[in-house]
Amino acid sequence: MYRNGGNNVSRIPGNTITLLRSMFQKIFPMVDEEIGCWKSRAKQIPNEELRTQALASIRSKKFHCQGGGVYSLLAGNKMKEAITFIIAYQTISDYLDNLCDRSTSLDPRDFEMLHQAMKDALSPGNERKDYYHFRTDQDDGGYLHALVETCQLILEKLDGYEAIRQQLMQLEKLYSELQVHKHVKAEERIPRLTAWYEENKEKASNLSWYEFSAAAGSTLGIYCLVSYALGNKINNQIAENVFHGYFPYVQGLHILLDYYIDQQEDMEEGDLNFCRYYSSQSEMQQRILFFIKQSNQHVKHLPDRKFHEMIVQGLVGLYLADDKLKKIKGSQNLSRTLLKASGTGARFINFNIKFYYRMES
């Protein structure tokens, strides 16, 4: 929920030790507070199916919010506003993903209408709509509208909004189009995704259709842009540099790692998983290594370069700390290779995140 930020300027960490300290001591508690507010709101949703999916998305995808919250460190004394925006926007994303993945609807019009909420959340002047228009379950007690409004309230106060608007819309368009194509009837998914890739491949011609899809499926670039704007550190050139710094490689790395750890779960649920389309474990490993290398090359041109390099290390360290890896054949070898390639920072983050998870459980 929207609140005024405090007066303490958040310093951007210069190494992984101070980054982790900021995460554990500042970011995670604020994330927990925001999630708690939305969880309480979700419990009041009148419709049982919508309530079930809202609560399930909060329960099972909390670490998405924790990871996204790191970008609030770029917002200076607007750190709390950044957290508020990031958690609300990520909650929309995770909730809609659950509605598309776990519902009986396979109607692309339904998915398009649902994801209009993500565009509206980034567009302060847009009126909120009947996002459930094409589905039977309707009454969420204003839950989705409240999430959208929370994001809009943050953005409408941004002096730098116009500097980032074009890049926000590009990233959101790619994200929402992906969600529509990947959730239709199983036999239509690959034809739709490959045709979509052909229409857009000039944006990333050295990627396969499934790697391009992965790059479109991340919200990290959006969080980076909004946080920089909140911190009054944005102009048109920086916004363009952030877009190209994050898309396709950092965002692609993010989602490939996310899909890698979800392989078993996606197989059981019959969900599309982009990691399955590599011809072998070896090819997948080499391509993820390629994404790590390219990510590090592309963030060199961003302000606060060290921070963004730590984000790349953090993605590898965070995802490879997940317990889901225990169910994946060959994951130990892949983890060792990726952590080694990502440097000591990634291994340090990986060790500490594992320890944090054990303490939480």
Coordinates of C-alpha atoms in Angstrom, one line a residue:
M1 CA 0.0 0.0 0.0
Y2 CA 1.2 3.5 -0.8
R3 CA 3.0 5.4 2.1
N4 CA 5.3 8.4 2.2
G5 CA 8.9 7.5 2.3
G6 CA 11.3 8.3 5.0
N7 CA 14.2 10.8 5.0
N8 CA 17.1 8.3 5.2
V9 CA 19.0 8.1 1.9
S10 CA 19.8 4.5 1.0
R11 CA 23.4 4.1 -0.2
I12 CA 24.0 1.7 -3.0
P13 CA 26.1 -1.2 -1.7
G14 CA 29.6 -1.4 -3.1
N15 CA 30.2 -5.1 -2.4
T16 CA 28.3 -8.3 -1.8
I17 CA 28.7 -8.1 2.0
T18 CA 27.0 -4.7 2.2
L19 CA 24.5 -5.8 -0.4
L20 CA 23.4 -8.8 1.7
R21 CA 23.4 -6.7 4.8
S22 CA 21.0 -4.3 3.1
M23 CA 18.9 -7.2 1.9
F24 CA 18.5 -8.9 5.2
Q25 CA 18.3 -5.9 7.4
K26 CA 16.4 -3.4 5.3
I27 CA 14.8 -4.8 2.2
F28 CA 13.4 -8.1 3.4
P29 CA 11.6 -6.6 6.4
M30 CA 10.0 -3.9 4.2
V31 CA 9.1 -6.6 1.6
D32 CA 7.5 -8.7 4.4
E33 CA 5.5 -5.7 5.5
E34 CA 4.1 -5.0 2.1
I35 CA 3.4 -8.7 1.4
G36 CA 1.6 -8.9 4.7
C37 CA -0.7 -6.0 3.7
W38 CA -1.6 -7.6 0.3
K39 CA -2.1 -11.0 2.0
S40 CA -4.6 -9.5 4.4
R41 CA -6.4 -7.9 1.4
A42 CA -6.3 -11.2 -0.6
K43 CA -8.0 -13.0 2.3
Q44 CA -11.0 -10.7 1.9
I45 CA -11.6 -11.6 -1.8
P46 CA -15.2 -12.8 -2.0
N47 CA -14.7 -15.2 -4.9
E48 CA -13.2 -18.5 -3.7
E49 CA -11.2 -19.2 -6.8
L50 CA -9.7 -15.7 -7.1
R51 CA -9.0 -15.7 -3.4
T52 CA -7.3 -19.1 -3.6
Q53 CA -5.1 -18.0 -6.5
A54 CA -4.2 -14.7 -5.0
L55 CA -3.1 -16.3 -1.7
A56 CA -1.3 -19.1 -3.5
S57 CA 0.7 -16.6 -5.6
I58 CA 1.8 -14.7 -2.5
R59 CA 2.7 -17.9 -0.6
S60 CA 4.7 -19.6 -3.3
K61 CA 6.4 -16.7 -5.0
K62 CA 7.6 -14.5 -2.1
F63 CA 11.2 -14.7 -3.3
H64 CA 10.2 -12.9 -6.5
C65 CA 9.3 -9.9 -4.4
Q66 CA 12.5 -10.3 -2.3
G67 CA 14.7 -10.3 -5.4
G68 CA 12.9 -7.4 -7.0
G69 CA 13.1 -5.4 -3.9
V70 CA 16.9 -5.1 -4.3
Y71 CA 16.3 -2.4 -6.9
S72 CA 14.9 -0.1 -4.3
L73 CA 18.5 0.6 -3.3
L74 CA 18.7 2.7 -6.5
A75 CA 15.9 5.0 -5.3
G76 CA 17.8 7.0 -2.6
N77 CA 15.4 8.4 0.0
K78 CA 12.4 7.1 -2.0
M79 CA 13.4 3.5 -1.1
K80 CA 10.0 2.8 0.6
E81 CA 8.1 4.0 -2.4
A82 CA 10.2 1.8 -4.6
I83 CA 9.4 -1.2 -2.4
T84 CA 5.7 -0.3 -2.5
F85 CA 5.7 -0.2 -6.3
I86 CA 7.9 -3.3 -6.8
I87 CA 5.8 -5.5 -4.5
A88 CA 2.5 -4.3 -5.9
Y89 CA 3.6 -4.8 -9.5
Q90 CA 5.2 -8.2 -8.8
T91 CA 2.1 -9.3 -6.9
I92 CA 0.0 -8.4 -10.0
S93 CA 2.4 -10.4 -12.2
D94 CA 2.4 -13.5 -9.9
Y95 CA -1.4 -13.4 -9.4
L96 CA -2.1 -13.2 -13.1
D97 CA 0.4 -15.9 -13.8
N98 CA -1.5 -18.2 -11.3
L99 CA -4.9 -17.2 -12.9
C100 CA -3.6 -18.2 -16.3
D101 CA -1.7 -21.3 -15.3
R102 CA -4.2 -22.7 -12.8
S103 CA -7.6 -21.8 -14.3
T104 CA -9.8 -23.6 -16.7
S105 CA -9.7 -20.7 -19.2
L106 CA -7.6 -21.1 -22.4
D107 CA -9.0 -18.0 -24.0
P108 CA -6.4 -15.5 -25.3
R109 CA -8.9 -12.7 -25.0
D110 CA -9.1 -13.5 -21.3
F111 CA -5.3 -13.4 -20.9
E112 CA -5.0 -10.1 -22.8
M113 CA -7.7 -8.5 -20.7
L114 CA -6.1 -9.7 -17.4
H115 CA -2.7 -8.4 -18.5
Q116 CA -4.1 -5.0 -19.3
A117 CA -3.8 -4.5 -15.6
M118 CA 0.0 -4.6 -16.0
K119 CA -0.1 -1.9 -18.6
D120 CA -2.5 0.3 -16.6
A121 CA -0.3 -0.1 -13.5
L122 CA 2.5 1.6 -15.5
S123 CA 0.2 4.3 -16.9
P124 CA -1.0 6.8 -14.3
G125 CA -3.6 8.3 -16.6
N126 CA -5.3 5.0 -17.5
E127 CA -8.7 4.2 -15.9
R128 CA -8.9 0.8 -14.2
K129 CA -11.0 -1.8 -16.2
D130 CA -13.0 -4.9 -15.8
Y131 CA -10.0 -7.2 -16.0
Y132 CA -12.1 -10.3 -15.4
H133 CA -14.5 -9.5 -18.3
F134 CA -13.9 -12.8 -20.2
R135 CA -14.0 -15.2 -17.2
T136 CA -16.6 -16.6 -14.9
D137 CA -14.9 -15.7 -11.6
Q138 CA -15.4 -12.0 -11.2
D139 CA -15.6 -10.6 -7.7
D140 CA -12.2 -9.9 -6.2
G141 CA -13.5 -7.2 -3.8
G142 CA -11.3 -4.6 -5.6
Y143 CA -8.0 -6.5 -5.1
L144 CA -6.6 -6.1 -8.6
H145 CA -7.8 -2.5 -8.9
A146 CA -6.1 -1.7 -5.6
L147 CA -2.8 -3.2 -6.8
V148 CA -3.0 -1.2 -10.1
E149 CA -3.9 2.0 -8.2
T150 CA -0.9 1.6 -5.9
C151 CA 1.5 1.4 -8.8
Q152 CA -0.2 4.4 -10.5
L153 CA 0.0 6.5 -7.4
I154 CA 3.8 6.0 -7.2
L155 CA 4.3 6.8 -10.9
E156 CA 2.1 9.8 -11.1
K157 CA 4.4 11.6 -8.6
L158 CA 7.5 10.9 -10.7
D159 CA 9.3 13.8 -12.2
G160 CA 11.2 11.5 -14.5
Y161 CA 8.2 9.4 -15.7
E162 CA 8.3 10.7 -19.3
A163 CA 12.0 9.7 -19.5
I164 CA 11.2 6.1 -18.8
R165 CA 7.7 5.7 -20.2
Q166 CA 8.7 4.4 -23.6
Q167 CA 11.0 1.7 -22.2
L168 CA 8.4 0.7 -19.6
M169 CA 5.8 0.2 -22.3
Q170 CA 8.2 -1.8 -24.5
L171 CA 9.1 -4.1 -21.6
E172 CA 5.5 -4.5 -20.5
K173 CA 4.3 -5.2 -24.0
L174 CA 6.8 -8.0 -24.5
Y175 CA 5.9 -9.5 -21.1
S176 CA 2.2 -9.4 -21.6
E177 CA 2.3 -10.8 -25.2
L178 CA 4.5 -13.7 -23.9
Q179 CA 1.9 -14.5 -21.1
V180 CA -0.9 -14.6 -23.7
H181 CA 1.0 -16.9 -26.1
K182 CA 2.3 -19.3 -23.5
H183 CA -1.1 -19.9 -21.7
V184 CA -3.3 -20.8 -24.7
K185 CA -4.2 -24.4 -25.7
A186 CA -1.1 -26.6 -25.5
E187 CA -1.1 -27.3 -29.2
E188 CA -1.2 -23.6 -30.1
R189 CA 1.6 -22.4 -27.8
I190 CA 4.7 -23.2 -29.8
P191 CA 3.3 -22.0 -33.2
R192 CA 2.2 -18.7 -31.5
L193 CA 5.5 -18.2 -29.7
T194 CA 7.6 -19.0 -32.8
A195 CA 5.6 -16.7 -35.0
W196 CA 5.8 -14.0 -32.3
Y197 CA 9.6 -14.5 -32.2
E198 CA 9.8 -14.1 -36.0
E199 CA 8.0 -10.8 -35.7
N200 CA 10.4 -9.5 -33.0
K201 CA 13.7 -11.3 -33.6
E202 CA 15.5 -8.1 -34.8
K203 CA 15.5 -7.2 -31.0
A204 CA 17.6 -10.3 -30.2
S205 CA 18.5 -12.2 -33.4
N206 CA 21.2 -14.4 -31.8
L207 CA 18.6 -16.0 -29.4
S208 CA 16.3 -19.0 -30.0
W209 CA 12.6 -18.4 -29.8
Y210 CA 12.5 -19.9 -26.3
E211 CA 15.5 -17.8 -25.1
F212 CA 13.8 -14.7 -26.5
S213 CA 10.6 -15.7 -24.7
A214 CA 12.6 -16.1 -21.5
A215 CA 14.0 -12.6 -21.9
A216 CA 10.5 -11.1 -22.4
G217 CA 9.3 -12.8 -19.2
S218 CA 11.2 -10.8 -16.6
T219 CA 10.2 -7.6 -14.8
L220 CA 13.7 -6.6 -13.6
G221 CA 14.2 -3.9 -16.2
I222 CA 10.9 -2.2 -15.1
Y223 CA 12.0 -2.2 -11.5
C224 CA 15.4 -0.8 -12.4
L225 CA 13.9 2.1 -14.4
V226 CA 11.3 3.0 -11.8
S227 CA 13.8 2.9 -9.0
Y228 CA 16.3 5.2 -10.9
A229 CA 13.4 7.6 -11.6
L230 CA 12.4 7.7 -8.0
G231 CA 16.0 8.5 -7.1
N232 CA 16.0 11.3 -9.6
K233 CA 18.9 9.6 -11.4
I234 CA 17.2 9.2 -14.8
N235 CA 17.3 10.9 -18.2
N236 CA 16.4 9.7 -21.7
Q237 CA 19.9 8.3 -22.4
I238 CA 20.1 6.4 -19.1
A239 CA 16.6 4.9 -19.7
E240 CA 17.7 3.7 -23.1
N241 CA 20.9 2.3 -21.6
V242 CA 19.0 0.4 -18.9
F243 CA 16.6 -1.1 -21.5
H244 CA 19.5 -2.4 -23.5
G245 CA 21.5 -3.3 -20.4
Y246 CA 18.7 -5.6 -19.1
F247 CA 17.0 -6.8 -22.3
P248 CA 17.6 -9.4 -23.5
Y249 CA 20.5 -10.9 -21.4
V250 CA 20.0 -10.0 -17.7
Q251 CA 16.3 -10.6 -18.1
G252 CA 16.9 -13.8 -20.1
L253 CA 19.3 -15.1 -17.4
H254 CA 16.7 -14.4 -14.7
I255 CA 14.0 -16.4 -16.4
L256 CA 16.1 -19.3 -17.6
L257 CA 17.3 -19.8 -14.0
D258 CA 13.7 -19.5 -12.8
Y259 CA 12.5 -22.1 -15.3
Y260 CA 15.5 -24.3 -14.6
I261 CA 14.6 -24.7 -10.9
D262 CA 10.9 -25.1 -11.8
Q263 CA 11.3 -28.0 -14.2
Q264 CA 9.9 -30.7 -12.0
E265 CA 6.9 -28.6 -10.9
D266 CA 6.1 -27.5 -14.4
M267 CA 6.3 -31.1 -15.7
E268 CA 3.8 -32.2 -13.0
E269 CA 1.5 -29.3 -13.8
G270 CA 1.8 -29.5 -17.6
D271 CA 3.2 -26.0 -17.8
L272 CA 5.4 -24.7 -20.6
N273 CA 9.1 -24.7 -19.5
F274 CA 11.7 -23.1 -21.9
C275 CA 14.6 -25.1 -20.5
R276 CA 13.1 -28.3 -22.0
Y277 CA 13.8 -27.1 -25.5
Y278 CA 17.5 -27.3 -25.3
S279 CA 18.8 -30.4 -27.0
S280 CA 20.9 -31.5 -24.0
Q281 CA 21.9 -30.6 -20.5
S282 CA 25.3 -29.6 -21.9
E283 CA 23.8 -27.2 -24.4
M284 CA 21.6 -25.6 -21.7
Q285 CA 24.6 -25.1 -19.5
Q286 CA 26.6 -23.5 -22.3
R287 CA 23.8 -21.1 -23.2
I288 CA 23.3 -20.1 -19.6
L289 CA 27.0 -19.4 -19.4
F290 CA 26.6 -17.3 -22.5
F291 CA 23.8 -15.3 -20.9
I292 CA 26.0 -14.7 -17.8
K293 CA 28.9 -13.5 -19.9
Q294 CA 26.6 -11.2 -22.1
S295 CA 24.9 -9.9 -19.0
N296 CA 28.2 -8.8 -17.5
Q297 CA 29.2 -7.1 -20.8
H298 CA 25.9 -5.2 -21.1
V299 CA 25.7 -3.8 -17.6
K300 CA 29.2 -2.3 -18.0
H301 CA 27.5 0.7 -19.6
L302 CA 25.1 1.5 -16.8
P303 CA 25.5 3.9 -13.9
D304 CA 26.3 2.1 -10.7
R305 CA 28.0 -0.7 -12.7
K306 CA 29.2 -2.6 -9.7
F307 CA 25.6 -2.8 -8.4
H308 CA 24.3 -4.3 -11.6
E309 CA 27.2 -6.8 -11.8
M310 CA 26.2 -7.9 -8.3
I311 CA 22.6 -8.3 -9.6
V312 CA 24.0 -10.8 -12.1
Q313 CA 25.9 -12.6 -9.4
G314 CA 22.9 -12.5 -7.2
L315 CA 20.6 -14.1 -9.7
V316 CA 22.9 -17.0 -10.0
G317 CA 23.5 -17.3 -6.3
L318 CA 19.8 -16.9 -5.4
Y319 CA 18.3 -19.3 -7.8
L320 CA 20.9 -22.0 -7.2
A321 CA 20.2 -21.8 -3.5
D322 CA 16.7 -23.2 -4.0
D323 CA 15.7 -26.6 -2.5
K324 CA 14.0 -27.5 -5.8
L325 CA 17.4 -28.3 -7.3
K326 CA 17.5 -31.4 -5.2
K327 CA 14.9 -33.0 -7.5
I328 CA 16.7 -32.1 -10.8
K329 CA 19.1 -34.6 -12.2
G330 CA 22.6 -33.2 -12.9
S331 CA 21.8 -30.0 -11.0
Q332 CA 24.9 -30.3 -8.7
N333 CA 27.3 -30.2 -11.7
L334 CA 25.5 -27.4 -13.4
S335 CA 25.3 -25.3 -10.2
R336 CA 29.1 -25.7 -9.6
T337 CA 29.8 -24.6 -13.2
L338 CA 27.6 -21.6 -13.1
L339 CA 28.7 -20.4 -9.7
K340 CA 32.3 -20.8 -10.6
A341 CA 31.8 -18.8 -13.8
S342 CA 29.9 -16.1 -11.9
G343 CA 32.7 -15.4 -9.5
T344 CA 33.2 -15.3 -5.7
G345 CA 30.3 -12.9 -5.2
A346 CA 27.8 -15.4 -6.6
R347 CA 29.2 -18.2 -4.4
F348 CA 29.1 -15.9 -1.3
I349 CA 25.5 -14.9 -2.0
N350 CA 24.6 -18.5 -2.6
F351 CA 26.0 -19.6 0.7
N352 CA 24.3 -16.9 2.7
I353 CA 20.9 -17.3 1.0
K354 CA 21.0 -21.0 1.8
F355 CA 21.8 -20.2 5.4
Y356 CA 19.0 -17.6 5.5
Y357 CA 16.5 -20.1 4.1
R358 CA 17.5 -22.7 6.8
M359 CA 17.1 -20.1 9.5
E360 CA 13.6 -19.2 8.2
S361 CA 12.4 -22.8 8.0

